[in-house]
Short mmCIF file of C-alpha atoms in Angstrom, two decimals:
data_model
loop_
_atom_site.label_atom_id
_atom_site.label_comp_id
_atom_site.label_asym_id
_atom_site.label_seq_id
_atom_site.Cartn_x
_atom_site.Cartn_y
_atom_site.Cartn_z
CA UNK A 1296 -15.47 -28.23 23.39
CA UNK A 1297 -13.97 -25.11 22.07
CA UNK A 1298 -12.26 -25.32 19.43
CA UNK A 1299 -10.44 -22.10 20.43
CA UNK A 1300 -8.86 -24.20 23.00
CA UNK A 1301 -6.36 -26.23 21.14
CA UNK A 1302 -2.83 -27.33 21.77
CA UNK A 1303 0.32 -26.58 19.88
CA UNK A 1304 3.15 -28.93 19.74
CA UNK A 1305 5.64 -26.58 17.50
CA UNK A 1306 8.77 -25.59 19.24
CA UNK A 1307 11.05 -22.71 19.03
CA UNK A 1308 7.88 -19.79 18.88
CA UNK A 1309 6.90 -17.05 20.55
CA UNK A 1310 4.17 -18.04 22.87
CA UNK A 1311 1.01 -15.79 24.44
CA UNK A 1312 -0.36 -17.90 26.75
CA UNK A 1313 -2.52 -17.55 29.81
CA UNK A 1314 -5.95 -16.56 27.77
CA UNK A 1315 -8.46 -18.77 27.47
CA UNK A 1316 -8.45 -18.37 24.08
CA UNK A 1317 -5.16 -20.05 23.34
CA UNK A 1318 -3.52 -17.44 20.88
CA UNK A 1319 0.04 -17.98 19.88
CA UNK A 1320 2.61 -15.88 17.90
CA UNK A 1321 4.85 -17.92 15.56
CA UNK A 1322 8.31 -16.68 14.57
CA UNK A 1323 7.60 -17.32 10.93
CA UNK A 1324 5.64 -14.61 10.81
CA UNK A 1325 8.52 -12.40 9.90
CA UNK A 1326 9.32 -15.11 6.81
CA UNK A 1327 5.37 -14.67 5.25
CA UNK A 1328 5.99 -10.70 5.83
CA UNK A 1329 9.25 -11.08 3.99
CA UNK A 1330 8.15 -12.59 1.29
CA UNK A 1331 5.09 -10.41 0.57
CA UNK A 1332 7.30 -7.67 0.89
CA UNK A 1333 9.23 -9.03 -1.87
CA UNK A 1334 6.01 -9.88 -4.06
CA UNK A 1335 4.87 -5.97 -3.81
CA UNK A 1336 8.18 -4.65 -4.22
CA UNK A 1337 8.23 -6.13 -8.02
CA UNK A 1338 4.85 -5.22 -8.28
CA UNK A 1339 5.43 -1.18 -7.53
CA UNK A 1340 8.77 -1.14 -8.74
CA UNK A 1341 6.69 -1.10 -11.91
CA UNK A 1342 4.26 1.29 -11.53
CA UNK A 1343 6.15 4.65 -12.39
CA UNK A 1344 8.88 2.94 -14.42
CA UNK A 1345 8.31 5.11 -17.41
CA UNK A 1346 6.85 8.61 -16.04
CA UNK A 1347 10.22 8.67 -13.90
CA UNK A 1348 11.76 8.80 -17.60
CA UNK A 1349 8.66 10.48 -19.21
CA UNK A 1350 11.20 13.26 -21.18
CA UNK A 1351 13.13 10.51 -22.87
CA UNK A 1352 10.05 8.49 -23.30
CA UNK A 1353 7.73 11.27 -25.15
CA UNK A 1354 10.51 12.56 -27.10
CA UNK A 1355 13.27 9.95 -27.62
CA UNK A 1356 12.14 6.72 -27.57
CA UNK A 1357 8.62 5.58 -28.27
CA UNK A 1358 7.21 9.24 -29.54
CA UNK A 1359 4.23 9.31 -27.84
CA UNK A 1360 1.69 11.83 -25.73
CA UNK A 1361 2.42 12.93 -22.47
CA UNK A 1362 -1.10 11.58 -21.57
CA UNK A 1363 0.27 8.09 -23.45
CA UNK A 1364 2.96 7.74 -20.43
CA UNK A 1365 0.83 9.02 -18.19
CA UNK A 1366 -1.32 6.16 -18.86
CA UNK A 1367 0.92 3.86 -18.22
CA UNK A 1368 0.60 4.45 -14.17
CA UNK A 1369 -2.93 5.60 -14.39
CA UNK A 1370 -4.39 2.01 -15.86
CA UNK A 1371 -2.81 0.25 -12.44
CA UNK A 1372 -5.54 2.67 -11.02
CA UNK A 1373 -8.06 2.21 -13.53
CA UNK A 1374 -6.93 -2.12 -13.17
CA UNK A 1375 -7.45 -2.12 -10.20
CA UNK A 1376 -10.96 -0.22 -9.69
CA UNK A 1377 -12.42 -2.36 -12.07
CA UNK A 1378 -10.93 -6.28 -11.07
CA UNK A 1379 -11.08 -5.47 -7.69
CA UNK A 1380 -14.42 -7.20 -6.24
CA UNK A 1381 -13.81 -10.14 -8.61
CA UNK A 1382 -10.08 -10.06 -7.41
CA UNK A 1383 -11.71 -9.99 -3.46
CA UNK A 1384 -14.40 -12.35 -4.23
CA UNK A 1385 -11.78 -15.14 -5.75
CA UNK A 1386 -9.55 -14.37 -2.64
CA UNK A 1387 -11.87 -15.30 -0.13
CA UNK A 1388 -12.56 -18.39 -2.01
CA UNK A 1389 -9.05 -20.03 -2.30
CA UNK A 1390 -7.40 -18.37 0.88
CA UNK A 1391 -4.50 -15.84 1.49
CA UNK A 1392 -1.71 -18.00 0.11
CA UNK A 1393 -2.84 -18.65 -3.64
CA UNK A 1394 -4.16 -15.20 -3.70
CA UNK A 1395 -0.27 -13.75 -3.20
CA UNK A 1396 0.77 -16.17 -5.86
CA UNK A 1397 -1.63 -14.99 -8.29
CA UNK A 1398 -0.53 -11.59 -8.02
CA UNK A 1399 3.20 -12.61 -8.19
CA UNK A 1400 2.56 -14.66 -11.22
CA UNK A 1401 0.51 -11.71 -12.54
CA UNK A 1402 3.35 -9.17 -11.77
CA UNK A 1403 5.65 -11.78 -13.84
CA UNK A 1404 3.80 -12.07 -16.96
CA UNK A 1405 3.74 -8.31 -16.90
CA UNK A 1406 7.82 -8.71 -16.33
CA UNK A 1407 8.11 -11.23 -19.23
CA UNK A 1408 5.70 -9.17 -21.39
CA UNK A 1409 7.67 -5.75 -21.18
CA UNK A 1410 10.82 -7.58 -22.61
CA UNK A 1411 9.59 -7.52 -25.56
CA UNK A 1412 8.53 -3.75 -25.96
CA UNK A 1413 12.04 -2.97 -26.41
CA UNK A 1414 11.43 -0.77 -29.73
CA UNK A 1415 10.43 1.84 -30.60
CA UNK A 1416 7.08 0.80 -32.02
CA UNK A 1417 6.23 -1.72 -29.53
CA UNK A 1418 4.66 0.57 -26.70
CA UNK A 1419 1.26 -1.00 -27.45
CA UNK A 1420 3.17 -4.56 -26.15
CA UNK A 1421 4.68 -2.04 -23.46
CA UNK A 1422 1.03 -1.32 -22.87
CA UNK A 1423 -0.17 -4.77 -22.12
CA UNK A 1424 2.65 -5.95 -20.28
CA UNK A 1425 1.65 -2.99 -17.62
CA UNK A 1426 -2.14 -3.64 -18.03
CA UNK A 1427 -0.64 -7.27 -16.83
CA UNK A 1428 0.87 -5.66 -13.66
CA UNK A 1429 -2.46 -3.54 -12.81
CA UNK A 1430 -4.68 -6.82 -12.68
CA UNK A 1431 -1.82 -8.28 -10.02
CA UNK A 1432 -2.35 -5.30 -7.98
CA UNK A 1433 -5.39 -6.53 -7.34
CA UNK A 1434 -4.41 -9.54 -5.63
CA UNK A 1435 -1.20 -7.88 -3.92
CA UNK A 1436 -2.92 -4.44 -2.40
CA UNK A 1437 -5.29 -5.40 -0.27
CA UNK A 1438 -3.50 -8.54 1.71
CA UNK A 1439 -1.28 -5.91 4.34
CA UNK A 1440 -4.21 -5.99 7.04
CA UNK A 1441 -4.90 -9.45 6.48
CA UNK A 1442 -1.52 -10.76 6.72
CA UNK A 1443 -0.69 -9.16 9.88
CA UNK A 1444 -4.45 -9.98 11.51
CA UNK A 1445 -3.41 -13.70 10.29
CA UNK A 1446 0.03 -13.98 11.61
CA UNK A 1447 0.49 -10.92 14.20
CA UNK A 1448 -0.06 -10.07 17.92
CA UNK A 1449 -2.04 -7.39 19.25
CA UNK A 1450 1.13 -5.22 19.81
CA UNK A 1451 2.01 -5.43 16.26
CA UNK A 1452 -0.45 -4.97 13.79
CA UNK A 1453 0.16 -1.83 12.57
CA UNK A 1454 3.98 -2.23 12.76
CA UNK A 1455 2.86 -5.16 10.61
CA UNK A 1456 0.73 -3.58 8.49
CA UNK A 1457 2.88 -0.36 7.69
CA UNK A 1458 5.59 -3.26 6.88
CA UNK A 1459 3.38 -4.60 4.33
CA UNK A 1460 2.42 -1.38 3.23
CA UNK A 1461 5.29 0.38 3.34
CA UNK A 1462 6.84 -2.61 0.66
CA UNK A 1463 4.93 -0.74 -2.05
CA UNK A 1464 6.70 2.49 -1.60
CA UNK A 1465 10.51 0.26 -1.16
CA UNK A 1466 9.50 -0.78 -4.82
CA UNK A 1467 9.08 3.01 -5.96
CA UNK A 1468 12.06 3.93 -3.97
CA UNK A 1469 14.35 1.52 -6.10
CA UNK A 1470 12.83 2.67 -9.54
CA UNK A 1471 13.59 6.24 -8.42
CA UNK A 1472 17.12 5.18 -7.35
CA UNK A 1473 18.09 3.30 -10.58
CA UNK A 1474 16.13 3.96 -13.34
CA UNK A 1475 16.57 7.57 -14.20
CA UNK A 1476 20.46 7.26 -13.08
CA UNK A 1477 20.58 4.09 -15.54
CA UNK A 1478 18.41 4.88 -18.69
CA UNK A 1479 19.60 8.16 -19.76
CA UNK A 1480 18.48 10.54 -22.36
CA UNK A 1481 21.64 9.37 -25.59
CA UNK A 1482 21.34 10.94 -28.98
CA UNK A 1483 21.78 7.68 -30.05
CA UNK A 1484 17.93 6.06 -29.88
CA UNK A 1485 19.38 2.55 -29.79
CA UNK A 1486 21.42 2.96 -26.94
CA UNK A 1487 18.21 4.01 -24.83
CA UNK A 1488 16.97 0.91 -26.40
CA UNK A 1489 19.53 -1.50 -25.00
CA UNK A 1490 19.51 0.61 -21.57
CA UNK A 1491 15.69 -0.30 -21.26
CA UNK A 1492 15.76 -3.87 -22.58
CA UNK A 1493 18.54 -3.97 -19.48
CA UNK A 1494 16.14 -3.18 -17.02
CA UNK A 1495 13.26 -5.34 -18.76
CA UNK A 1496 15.38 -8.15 -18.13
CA UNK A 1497 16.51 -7.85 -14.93
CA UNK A 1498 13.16 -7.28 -13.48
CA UNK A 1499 11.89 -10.28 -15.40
CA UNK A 1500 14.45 -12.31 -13.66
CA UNK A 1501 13.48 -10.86 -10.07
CA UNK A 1502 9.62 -11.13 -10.00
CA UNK A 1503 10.35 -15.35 -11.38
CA UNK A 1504 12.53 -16.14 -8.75
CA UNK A 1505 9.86 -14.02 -6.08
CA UNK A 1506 6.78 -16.09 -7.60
CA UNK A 1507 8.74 -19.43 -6.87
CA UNK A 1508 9.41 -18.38 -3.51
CA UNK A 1509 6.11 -17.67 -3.11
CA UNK A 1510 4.61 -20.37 -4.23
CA UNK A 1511 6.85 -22.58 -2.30
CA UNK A 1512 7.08 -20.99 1.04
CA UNK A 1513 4.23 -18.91 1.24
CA UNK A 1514 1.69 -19.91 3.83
CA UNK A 1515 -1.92 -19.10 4.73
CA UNK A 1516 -2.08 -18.61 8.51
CA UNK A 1517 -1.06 -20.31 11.38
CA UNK A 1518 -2.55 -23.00 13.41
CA UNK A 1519 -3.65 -20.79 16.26
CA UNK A 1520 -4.39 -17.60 16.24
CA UNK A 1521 -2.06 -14.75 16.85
CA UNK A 1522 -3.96 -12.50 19.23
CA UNK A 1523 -7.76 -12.20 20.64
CA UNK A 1524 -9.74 -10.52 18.37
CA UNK A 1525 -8.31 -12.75 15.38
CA UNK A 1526 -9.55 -15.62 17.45
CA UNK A 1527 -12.85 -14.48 18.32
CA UNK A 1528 -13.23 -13.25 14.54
CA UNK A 1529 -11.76 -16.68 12.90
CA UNK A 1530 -14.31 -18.28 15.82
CA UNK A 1531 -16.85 -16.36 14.13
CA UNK A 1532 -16.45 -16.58 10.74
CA UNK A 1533 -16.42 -20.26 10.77
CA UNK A 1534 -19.45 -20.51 13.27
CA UNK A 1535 -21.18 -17.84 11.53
CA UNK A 1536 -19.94 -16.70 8.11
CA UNK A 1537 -22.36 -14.32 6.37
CA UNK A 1538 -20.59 -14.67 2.86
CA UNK A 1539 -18.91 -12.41 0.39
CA UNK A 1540 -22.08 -10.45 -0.58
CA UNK A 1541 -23.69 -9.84 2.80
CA UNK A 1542 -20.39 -8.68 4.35
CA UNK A 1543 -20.17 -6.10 1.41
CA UNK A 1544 -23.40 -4.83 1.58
CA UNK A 1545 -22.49 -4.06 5.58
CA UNK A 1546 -19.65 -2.36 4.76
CA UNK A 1547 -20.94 -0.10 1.83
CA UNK A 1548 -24.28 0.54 3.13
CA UNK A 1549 -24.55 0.40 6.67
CA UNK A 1550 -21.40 2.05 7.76
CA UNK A 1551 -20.97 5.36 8.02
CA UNK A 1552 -17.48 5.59 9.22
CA UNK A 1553 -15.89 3.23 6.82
CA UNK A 1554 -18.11 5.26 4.37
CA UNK A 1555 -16.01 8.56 5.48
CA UNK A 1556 -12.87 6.88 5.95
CA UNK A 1557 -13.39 5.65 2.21
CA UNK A 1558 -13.55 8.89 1.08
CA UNK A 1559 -10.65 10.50 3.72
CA UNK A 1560 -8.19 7.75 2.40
CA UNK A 1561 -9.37 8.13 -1.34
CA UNK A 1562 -8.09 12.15 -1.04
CA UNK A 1563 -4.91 11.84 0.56
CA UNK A 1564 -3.73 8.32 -0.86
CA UNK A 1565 -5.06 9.47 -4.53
CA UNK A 1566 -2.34 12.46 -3.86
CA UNK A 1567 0.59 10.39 -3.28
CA UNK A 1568 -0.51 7.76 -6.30
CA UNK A 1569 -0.53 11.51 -8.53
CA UNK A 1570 3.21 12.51 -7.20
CA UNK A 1571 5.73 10.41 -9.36
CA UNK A 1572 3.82 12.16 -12.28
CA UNK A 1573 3.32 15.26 -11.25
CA UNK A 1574 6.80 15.98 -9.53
CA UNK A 1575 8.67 15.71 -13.12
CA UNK A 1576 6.75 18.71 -14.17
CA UNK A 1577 7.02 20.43 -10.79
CA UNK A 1578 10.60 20.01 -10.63
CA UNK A 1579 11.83 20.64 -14.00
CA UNK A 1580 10.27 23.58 -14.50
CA UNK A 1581 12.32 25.79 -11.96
CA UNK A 1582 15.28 23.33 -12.37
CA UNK A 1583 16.24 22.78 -15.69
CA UNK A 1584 18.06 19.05 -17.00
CA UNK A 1585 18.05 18.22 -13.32
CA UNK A 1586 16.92 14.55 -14.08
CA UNK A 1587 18.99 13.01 -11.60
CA UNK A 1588 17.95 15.38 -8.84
CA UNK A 1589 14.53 14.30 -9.77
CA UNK A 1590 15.35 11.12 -8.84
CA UNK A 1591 16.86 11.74 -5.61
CA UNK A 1592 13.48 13.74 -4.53
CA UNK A 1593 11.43 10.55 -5.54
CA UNK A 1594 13.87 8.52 -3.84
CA UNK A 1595 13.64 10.97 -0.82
CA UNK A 1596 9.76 10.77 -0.78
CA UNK A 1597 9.24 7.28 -0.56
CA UNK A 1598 12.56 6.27 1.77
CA UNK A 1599 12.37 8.75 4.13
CA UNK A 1600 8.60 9.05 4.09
CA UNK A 1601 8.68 5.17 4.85
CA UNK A 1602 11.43 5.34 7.41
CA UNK A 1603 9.39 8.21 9.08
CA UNK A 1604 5.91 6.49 9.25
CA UNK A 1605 7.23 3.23 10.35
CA UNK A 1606 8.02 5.04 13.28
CA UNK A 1607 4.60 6.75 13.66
CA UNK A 1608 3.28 2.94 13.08
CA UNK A 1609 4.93 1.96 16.10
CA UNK A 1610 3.55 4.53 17.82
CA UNK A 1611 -0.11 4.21 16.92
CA UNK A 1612 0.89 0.01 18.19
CA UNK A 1613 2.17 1.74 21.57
CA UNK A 1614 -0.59 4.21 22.24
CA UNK A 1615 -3.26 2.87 20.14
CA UNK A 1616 -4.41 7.05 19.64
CA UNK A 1617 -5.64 6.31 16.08
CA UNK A 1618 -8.09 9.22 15.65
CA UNK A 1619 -5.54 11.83 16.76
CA UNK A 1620 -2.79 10.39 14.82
CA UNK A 1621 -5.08 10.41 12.11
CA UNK A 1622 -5.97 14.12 12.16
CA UNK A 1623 -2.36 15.30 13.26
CA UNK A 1624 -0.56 13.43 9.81
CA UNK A 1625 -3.56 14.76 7.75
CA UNK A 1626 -3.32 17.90 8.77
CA UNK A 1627 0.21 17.86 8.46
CA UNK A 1628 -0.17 16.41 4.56
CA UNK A 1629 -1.45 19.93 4.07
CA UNK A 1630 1.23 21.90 5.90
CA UNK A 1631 4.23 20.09 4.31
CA UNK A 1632 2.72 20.43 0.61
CA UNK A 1633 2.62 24.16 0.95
CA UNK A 1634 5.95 24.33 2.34
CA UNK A 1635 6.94 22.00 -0.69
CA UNK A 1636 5.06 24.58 -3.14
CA UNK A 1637 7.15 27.49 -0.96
CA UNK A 1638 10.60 26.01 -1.82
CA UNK A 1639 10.30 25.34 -4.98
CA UNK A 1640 9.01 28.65 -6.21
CA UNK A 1641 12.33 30.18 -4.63
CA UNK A 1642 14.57 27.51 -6.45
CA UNK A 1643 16.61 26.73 -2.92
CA UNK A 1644 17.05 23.16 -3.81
CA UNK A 1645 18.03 21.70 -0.54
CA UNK A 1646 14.80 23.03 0.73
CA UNK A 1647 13.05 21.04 -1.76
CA UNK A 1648 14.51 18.06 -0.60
CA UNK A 1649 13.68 18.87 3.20
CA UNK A 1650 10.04 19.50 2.62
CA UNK A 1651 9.64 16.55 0.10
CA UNK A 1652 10.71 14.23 2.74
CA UNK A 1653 8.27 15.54 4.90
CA UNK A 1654 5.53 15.82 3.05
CA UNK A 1655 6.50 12.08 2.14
CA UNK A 1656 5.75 11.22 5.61
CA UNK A 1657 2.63 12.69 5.86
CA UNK A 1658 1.20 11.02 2.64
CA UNK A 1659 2.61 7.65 3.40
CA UNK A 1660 1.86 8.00 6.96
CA UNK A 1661 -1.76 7.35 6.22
CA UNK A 1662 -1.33 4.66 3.84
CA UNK A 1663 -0.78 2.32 7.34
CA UNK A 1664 -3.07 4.25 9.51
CA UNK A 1665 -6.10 4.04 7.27
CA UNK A 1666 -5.64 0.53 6.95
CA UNK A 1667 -5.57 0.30 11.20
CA UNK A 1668 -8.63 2.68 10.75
CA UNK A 1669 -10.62 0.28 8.92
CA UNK A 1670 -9.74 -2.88 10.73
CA UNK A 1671 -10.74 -1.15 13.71
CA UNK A 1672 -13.92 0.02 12.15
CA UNK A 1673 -15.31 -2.73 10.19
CA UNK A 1674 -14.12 -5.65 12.82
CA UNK A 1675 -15.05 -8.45 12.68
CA UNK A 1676 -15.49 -8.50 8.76
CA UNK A 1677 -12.68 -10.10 6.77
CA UNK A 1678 -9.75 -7.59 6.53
CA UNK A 1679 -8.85 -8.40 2.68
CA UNK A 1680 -12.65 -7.30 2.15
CA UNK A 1681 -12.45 -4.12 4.52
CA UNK A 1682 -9.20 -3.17 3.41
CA UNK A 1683 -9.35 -3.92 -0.23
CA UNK A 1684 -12.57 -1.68 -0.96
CA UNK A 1685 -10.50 1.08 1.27
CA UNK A 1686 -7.72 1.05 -1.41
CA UNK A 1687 -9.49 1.18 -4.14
CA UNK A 1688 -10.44 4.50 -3.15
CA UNK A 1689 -7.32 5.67 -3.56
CA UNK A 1690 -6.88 4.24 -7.31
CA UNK A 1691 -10.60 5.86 -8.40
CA UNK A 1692 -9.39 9.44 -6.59
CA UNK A 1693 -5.85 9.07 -8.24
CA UNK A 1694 -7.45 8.01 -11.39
CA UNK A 1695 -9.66 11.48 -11.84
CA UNK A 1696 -6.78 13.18 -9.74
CA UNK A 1697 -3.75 13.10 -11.75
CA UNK A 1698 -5.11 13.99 -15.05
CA UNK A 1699 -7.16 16.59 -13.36
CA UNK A 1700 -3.78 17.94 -12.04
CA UNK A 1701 -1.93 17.24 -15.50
CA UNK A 1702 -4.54 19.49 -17.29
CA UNK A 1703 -4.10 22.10 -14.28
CA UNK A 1704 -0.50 22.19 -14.85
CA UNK A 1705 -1.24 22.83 -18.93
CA UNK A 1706 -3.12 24.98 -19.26
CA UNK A 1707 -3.02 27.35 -16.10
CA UNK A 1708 0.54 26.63 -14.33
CA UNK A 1709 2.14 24.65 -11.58
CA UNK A 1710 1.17 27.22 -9.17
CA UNK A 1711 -2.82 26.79 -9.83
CA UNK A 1712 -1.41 22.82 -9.20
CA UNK A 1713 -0.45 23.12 -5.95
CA UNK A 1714 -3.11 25.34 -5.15
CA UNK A 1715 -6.02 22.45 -6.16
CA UNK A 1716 -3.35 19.69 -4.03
CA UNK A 1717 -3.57 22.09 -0.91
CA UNK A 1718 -7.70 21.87 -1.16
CA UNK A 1719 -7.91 18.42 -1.70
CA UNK A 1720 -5.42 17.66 0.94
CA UNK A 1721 -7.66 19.79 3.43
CA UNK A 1722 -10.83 18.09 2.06
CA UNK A 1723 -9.19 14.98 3.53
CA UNK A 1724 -8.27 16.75 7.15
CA UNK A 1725 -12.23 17.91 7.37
CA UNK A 1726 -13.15 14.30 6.61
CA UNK A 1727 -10.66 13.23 9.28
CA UNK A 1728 -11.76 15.26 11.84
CA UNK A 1729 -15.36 14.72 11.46
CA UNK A 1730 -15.35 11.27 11.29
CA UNK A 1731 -15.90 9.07 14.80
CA UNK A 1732 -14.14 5.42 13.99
CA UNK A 1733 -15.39 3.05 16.19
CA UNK A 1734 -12.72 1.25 17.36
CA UNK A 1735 -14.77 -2.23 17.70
CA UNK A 1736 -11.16 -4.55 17.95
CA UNK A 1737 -10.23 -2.52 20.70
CA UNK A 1738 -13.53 -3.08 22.02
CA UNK A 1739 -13.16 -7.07 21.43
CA UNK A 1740 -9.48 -7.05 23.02
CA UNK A 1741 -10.52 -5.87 26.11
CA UNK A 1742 -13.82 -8.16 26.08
CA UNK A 1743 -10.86 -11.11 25.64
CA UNK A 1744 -8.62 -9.27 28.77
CA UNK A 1745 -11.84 -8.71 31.06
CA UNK A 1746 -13.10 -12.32 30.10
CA UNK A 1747 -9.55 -14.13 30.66
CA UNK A 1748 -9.07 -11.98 34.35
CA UNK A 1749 -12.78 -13.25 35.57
CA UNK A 1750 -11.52 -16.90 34.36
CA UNK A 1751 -8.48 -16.68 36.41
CA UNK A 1752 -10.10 -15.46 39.27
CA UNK A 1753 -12.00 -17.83 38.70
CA UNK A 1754 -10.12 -20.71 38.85
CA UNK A 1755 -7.72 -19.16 41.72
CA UNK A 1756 -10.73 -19.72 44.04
CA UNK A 1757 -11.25 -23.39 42.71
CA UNK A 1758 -8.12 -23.71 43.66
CA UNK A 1759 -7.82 -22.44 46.96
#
């Protein structure tokens, strides 16, 4: 018998029936989405919590390098580059579910550990407690295209998956929002002191509470599966599971597209990981002790950015037109950075704002569709596997990137900055545009529709 074909006795769910493959949707989807959501939002809140501040920072507080605070985002890149495969190996071994806890627990200690950095010659403990929140990355970044292959239908997975996605950038749009309006820049060092040990706190207190909601209502993945192509791949994997080590050699050897897409996603992702460093130089240059305004453009590239690509997410679900959604939000990554470069070299601030936002949608935009991209091109390998090595491109390409850019800014102006974003963002259109994703769970859901029609016609002519 097929073990496909199983019953379900839970009540009150959202039910696809009528394929011969049994797939159901379950309402608490929406609960496991929820709390991931929650889970990255600590997580990200996190990683720019001090270059937001960097001027008080470098010259107030801990007296340190600019390269010092840049470090402090740029070792979640570096973390997660290097703990990834042993981060993706463990997470096939002990399941979705314990995986998320790990990296809430992770994201904690980091929490917990930060408290106590609260003087000024503690930011070696301020160090750690952020190297802390770079190996939880590991186990929080790549779940997205899992969770919503695990627990999603067919019409929602990249809804789903910009959801999860899209989390990361909710925790960057609340350090924007508070931090620079609530640490500010006193002559008095141990009032900045008591401002940060504030925030220290606070977050501590949030990312506990998250981990024990995690770790007590948290689940792996349904009883049945959600759509077709999760059924025929779960069907698979158990029937036929090739391991951790064969599946990556397939990916990293004997797929060009994913190979492309790698590279594609590593350019325009590594851009947006380079942006809450880079726009505090940007900015304050041609407006001067405009902290808070900085804030508000952070804030405005991550919120509306997110609010805008949720929407293209639901498109991409509706028409399922991934390659020419793909090329139209790269190519508009490009367009939108030069209009940001245009505004800010003639000072008109609420132009800034406008073209921030949009250039926020483009970048963030792609964090979702990549992730589609991949699912659809490495099907039916695992999608923690597929989509994990895809983000890590991102962290090794923001890793050289933003340094790179830093030194650019030094030593020959913003101007020669925005010139070197505007090439690597059209680097990542050419990529785009050249590659040829084949969309093999497309493929596999209409294998499922043609297979369940023939069975019901099928058994309309038994009965008649």
């Amino acid at each position: 018998m097929n073990p496909l074909k199983t019953e379900c006795t839970e009540k009150n769910e959202d039910a696809v029936s009528g394929s011969p493959l049994k797939v159901r949707v379950f309402k608490r989807r929406w609960l496991q989405l929820f709390l991931y959501a929650l889970c990255s939002v600590c997580s990200s809140f996190q990683y720019p919590q001090f270059t937001i501040i960097g001027h008080i920072i470098i010259f107030r507080y801990y007296d340190v390098s600019i390269l010092a605070v840049a470090s402090t985002s740029i070792m979640l890149m570096v973390g997660y580059a290097v703990f990834l495969f042993p981060g993706l190996f463990l997470m096939e071994r002990i399941g979705m579910k314990w995986t998320v806890v790990i990296g809430a627990a992770f994201t904690c200690l980091g929490a917990w550990i930060k408290v106590l950095s609260t003087a000024p010659d503690r930011f070696p403990v301020l160090l750690i407690g952020q190297g802390m929140v770079a190996i939880s990355q590991v186990f929080i970044a790549p779940v997205p295209g899992k969770l919503a292959a695990f627990w999603f239908g067919k019409d929602q997975l990249a809804l789903a998956t910009a959801f999860g996605c899209y989390a990361l950038h909710v925790g960057l749009t609340i350090c924007f929002l508070t931090v620079p309006n609530f640490v500010r820049n006193h002559d008095d060092v141990a009032k900045i002191g008591i401002e940060l040990s504030t925030i220290h706190w606070i977050l501590a207190i949030a990312c506990s509470i998250v981990t024990l909601a995690v770790l007590l209502f948290f689940q792996n993945e349904p009883s049945m599966p959600p759509s077709e192509s999760r059924a025929l791949q779960r069907y698979t994997h158990e029937s036929f599971g090739k391991g951790f080590l064969v599946s990556l050699k397939m990916l990293v050897t004997k797929n060009r597209n994913f190979i492309i897409l790698w590279n594609t996603y590593g350019l325009i992702t590594g851009i947006f990981n380079s942006m809450p460093i880079l726009l505090n130089p940007f900015f304050l240059t041609h407006f001067k002790n405009c902290e808070v305004d900085l804030g508000i453009i952070n804030l405005l590239l991550c919120l509306l950015g997110t609010i805008g690509s949720i929407i293209i997410a639901s498109i991409l679900d509706k028409t399922k037109k991934f390659r020419v959604i793909a090329i139209t939000v790269t190519t508009s990554s490009v367009l939108c950075e030069i209009l940001f470069a245009g505004t800010l070299h003639l000072e008109i601030k609420w132009m800034v704002f406008v073209s921030i936002s949009l250039f926020g949608i483009a970048l963030i935009s792609y964090s979702a569709i990549g992730f589609e991209l991949c699912a659809e091109a490495t099907y039916p390998e695992s999608q923690a596997l597929s989509t994990g090595i895809l983000s890590i491109s991102g962290q090794i390409y923001g890793a050289f990137v933003t340094p790179l850019l830093v030194k650019v800014i030094d030593v020959f102006g913003d101007t020669a900055a925005h010139v070197a974003i505007v090439v690597i963002l059209s680097l990542g259109t050419l990529l785009t545009i050249l590659d040829k994703i084949d969309l093999r769970r497309q493929r596999a859901e209409e294998h499922a529709a043609r297979y369940e029609a023939l069975s019901q016609g099928v058994s309309d002519k038994i009965d008649k």
